[in-house]
Amino acid sequence: MGARKRFSILAVATLAVCGALVAPAGASVTHTIQPGETLSGIAAANGLTTDSLASWNGVSSDYLVIAGNTLSVPTPEETGVTAATTSATATTSTATAPASWLGSISTPWGDLYLDAGAAAAWNAMRTDALNNYGVDLYPAGPLSAYRTSAQQGEMYELFLSGVGSPANPPGYSSHEYGISVDLATPEMRDIVDQIGWAYGWGKVEAPDEWWHVSWTD
Ligand SMILES: [Zn+2]
């Protein structure tokens, strides 16, 4: 029973919800709280426990977040839960073992997957961004590129329960087709706007989610 409970906590901790800002590897970032977000939802999207995010900010774990206020979001390493994060990432990798129609992209979370054509175009665009703009392009979290329908379902359930950010039900997200990426930073979006169309990548849906870009070829 102990092991089962631990697994489900890790599974939730690894969810990077479409719409949640995820801290890039390396250092804490300032997160501006959006309407509808909760402390536990922000923590889950960043691979943190609610308690660790609360204590990092010097507030109690039942702290009521207010839209417009900011929180400091540490990396899991900074809060000393590296082991849990590693396990959670491994769980995700197993769940997204590549089908033949998928291709891989390099990310701070290891290889993630997209439709093979979308992945090839992404990799070429990323090389262009690195070489000519000095900007790396990567998804905001381990579930911010391709998602299985089971993973989409988990995110939708989190959304329905009031913990996660807005997510479509399974069968209705372009992430399940491996043709969309949720970018980690606005700077990356600027680069995609400048060079993405040559690679078939651009902003074509979800107008209220700046981070969500798609492959349109
Ligand atoms: Zn998205």
XYZ file of C-alpha atoms and ligand atoms in Angstrom:
218
model
C 0.000 0.000 0.000
C 2.857 2.354 0.835
C 4.402 1.765 -2.576
C 1.118 2.318 -4.393
C 0.520 5.614 -2.642
C 4.053 6.777 -3.401
C 3.590 5.928 -7.078
C 0.434 7.976 -7.404
C 2.041 10.979 -5.721
C 4.950 10.773 -8.144
C 2.614 10.406 -11.101
C 0.835 13.596 -10.154
C 4.091 15.416 -9.440
C 5.350 14.760 -12.955
C 2.372 16.325 -14.709
C 3.327 19.481 -16.537
C -0.010 20.950 -17.372
C -0.596 22.789 -20.612
C -0.849 26.345 -19.449
C 1.347 26.172 -16.398
C 4.676 27.919 -16.331
C 7.399 25.370 -15.708
C 10.748 26.410 -14.316
C 13.641 25.766 -16.713
C 16.471 23.627 -15.449
C 18.971 25.516 -13.344
C 17.363 28.158 -11.168
C 14.151 29.346 -9.606
C 11.879 31.617 -11.630
C 9.195 34.120 -10.700
C 5.719 32.906 -11.581
C 2.861 35.401 -11.905
C -0.287 33.710 -10.665
C -3.021 33.419 -13.301
C -6.769 33.422 -12.588
C -7.907 29.926 -11.598
C -4.496 28.677 -10.541
C -3.898 27.044 -7.179
C -0.786 26.501 -5.083
C -1.078 22.733 -5.535
C -1.597 23.075 -9.295
C 1.455 25.286 -9.735
C 3.467 22.868 -7.590
C 2.319 19.822 -9.591
C 3.115 21.482 -12.917
C 6.656 22.117 -11.748
C 7.389 18.702 -10.258
C 7.145 20.003 -6.694
C 5.086 19.063 -3.689
C 2.662 21.681 -2.413
C 4.572 21.718 0.885
C 7.936 22.342 -0.752
C 6.603 25.181 -2.904
C 4.859 26.705 0.143
C 7.912 26.523 2.370
C 10.152 27.896 -0.405
C 7.895 30.971 -0.414
C 7.505 31.150 3.353
C 3.761 30.517 3.309
C 1.559 27.724 4.648
C 0.472 24.950 2.303
C -3.178 26.067 2.493
C -2.122 29.533 1.344
C -4.739 31.010 -0.982
C -3.011 32.313 -4.092
C -4.287 35.544 -5.637
C -4.136 36.204 -9.387
C -1.546 38.828 -10.200
C 0.647 38.051 -7.202
C 3.938 36.253 -7.760
C 5.503 33.102 -6.382
C 9.106 32.019 -6.570
C 9.158 28.592 -8.242
C 12.340 26.651 -7.465
C 13.638 23.735 -9.455
C 13.023 20.348 -7.805
C 16.809 20.147 -7.246
C 16.770 23.374 -5.238
C 14.166 21.935 -2.870
C 16.151 18.733 -2.443
C 13.627 16.315 -3.952
C 15.899 15.204 -6.769
C 15.243 11.524 -6.164
C 11.489 11.903 -6.479
C 11.846 13.951 -9.652
C 14.130 11.374 -11.217
C 11.651 8.609 -10.476
C 8.773 10.637 -11.852
C 10.659 11.370 -15.065
C 11.459 7.706 -15.496
C 7.776 6.856 -15.085
C 6.858 9.367 -17.777
C 9.515 8.060 -20.161
C 8.170 4.542 -19.821
C 4.621 5.755 -20.482
C 5.676 7.559 -23.660
C 7.800 4.820 -25.232
C 7.870 5.776 -28.890
C 5.434 4.358 -31.414
C 6.761 3.975 -34.960
C 5.122 7.199 -36.158
C 6.927 9.269 -33.524
C 10.318 10.959 -33.707
C 12.415 12.272 -30.823
C 13.484 15.762 -29.808
C 16.176 16.667 -27.254
C 14.969 18.420 -24.096
C 16.171 19.120 -20.531
C 13.986 16.103 -19.570
C 15.671 13.758 -21.985
C 14.195 12.675 -25.302
C 10.544 13.578 -25.804
C 8.409 12.727 -28.826
C 6.490 14.325 -31.676
C 5.036 13.096 -34.951
C 8.138 12.073 -36.956
C 7.710 14.879 -39.507
C 7.039 17.434 -36.778
C 10.102 16.211 -34.850
C 12.416 16.496 -37.884
C 11.152 20.027 -38.558
C 11.466 20.925 -34.869
C 15.069 19.687 -34.735
C 16.007 21.741 -37.814
C 14.286 24.826 -36.366
C 16.037 24.301 -33.028
C 19.454 24.115 -34.719
C 18.656 27.366 -36.552
C 17.593 29.028 -33.275
C 20.738 27.893 -31.470
C 23.161 28.804 -34.264
C 21.660 32.102 -35.381
C 19.905 33.444 -32.263
C 21.682 31.718 -29.372
C 18.298 30.556 -28.054
C 17.485 26.938 -27.274
C 13.954 25.720 -27.963
C 12.395 23.127 -25.687
C 9.024 22.145 -24.184
C 8.043 23.520 -20.780
C 7.854 20.066 -19.192
C 7.873 16.329 -19.864
C 4.210 16.376 -20.961
C 4.522 19.540 -23.059
C 5.171 17.778 -26.395
C 3.493 14.445 -27.364
C 1.039 13.006 -24.826
C -0.617 9.629 -24.800
C -4.389 9.806 -24.482
C -3.967 8.398 -20.945
C -1.701 11.319 -20.062
C -4.162 13.776 -21.627
C -6.872 12.136 -19.533
C -4.862 12.608 -16.347
C -4.382 16.283 -17.150
C -8.078 16.700 -17.934
C -9.014 15.068 -14.611
C -6.664 17.438 -12.768
C -8.309 20.359 -14.550
C -11.810 19.124 -13.658
C -10.786 18.695 -10.032
C -9.656 22.321 -9.928
C -5.963 21.541 -9.523
C -4.644 21.751 -13.079
C -4.663 24.416 -15.733
C -7.194 24.241 -18.580
C -6.801 21.022 -20.605
C -8.905 19.424 -23.327
C -10.481 15.998 -22.775
C -8.685 12.989 -24.307
C -9.132 12.901 -28.088
C -9.311 16.683 -28.395
C -5.731 17.832 -27.924
C -3.203 18.305 -30.731
C -0.592 17.098 -28.216
C -1.985 13.577 -28.697
C -1.150 13.809 -32.411
C 2.404 14.917 -31.596
C 2.073 18.135 -33.564
C 2.115 20.719 -30.752
C 4.642 21.912 -28.185
C 4.129 24.113 -25.138
C 7.210 26.345 -25.116
C 9.095 27.056 -21.889
C 9.627 30.827 -22.289
C 8.202 33.840 -24.191
C 11.674 34.336 -25.722
C 11.287 30.964 -27.448
C 7.913 32.051 -28.812
C 9.518 35.165 -30.306
C 12.032 32.975 -32.133
C 9.345 30.597 -33.414
C 7.398 33.621 -34.685
C 10.504 34.805 -36.561
C 11.808 31.573 -38.079
C 9.170 28.892 -37.465
C 7.111 29.197 -40.639
C 10.047 28.070 -42.788
C 9.843 24.804 -40.847
C 6.060 24.544 -40.719
C 5.918 25.607 -37.052
C 3.781 28.502 -35.847
C 0.918 29.823 -33.759
C -2.350 28.540 -35.257
C -4.631 27.613 -32.332
C -5.301 28.274 -28.628
C -4.962 32.087 -28.942
C -5.040 32.563 -25.153
C -2.051 30.232 -24.627
C 1.089 32.010 -25.919
C 3.200 28.905 -25.205
C 1.239 26.515 -27.466
C 2.691 26.272 -31.016
C 1.962 23.683 -33.698
C 3.375 22.000 -36.759
C 1.164 22.736 -39.743
C 2.718 20.796 -42.640
Zn -0.495 22.992 -25.467
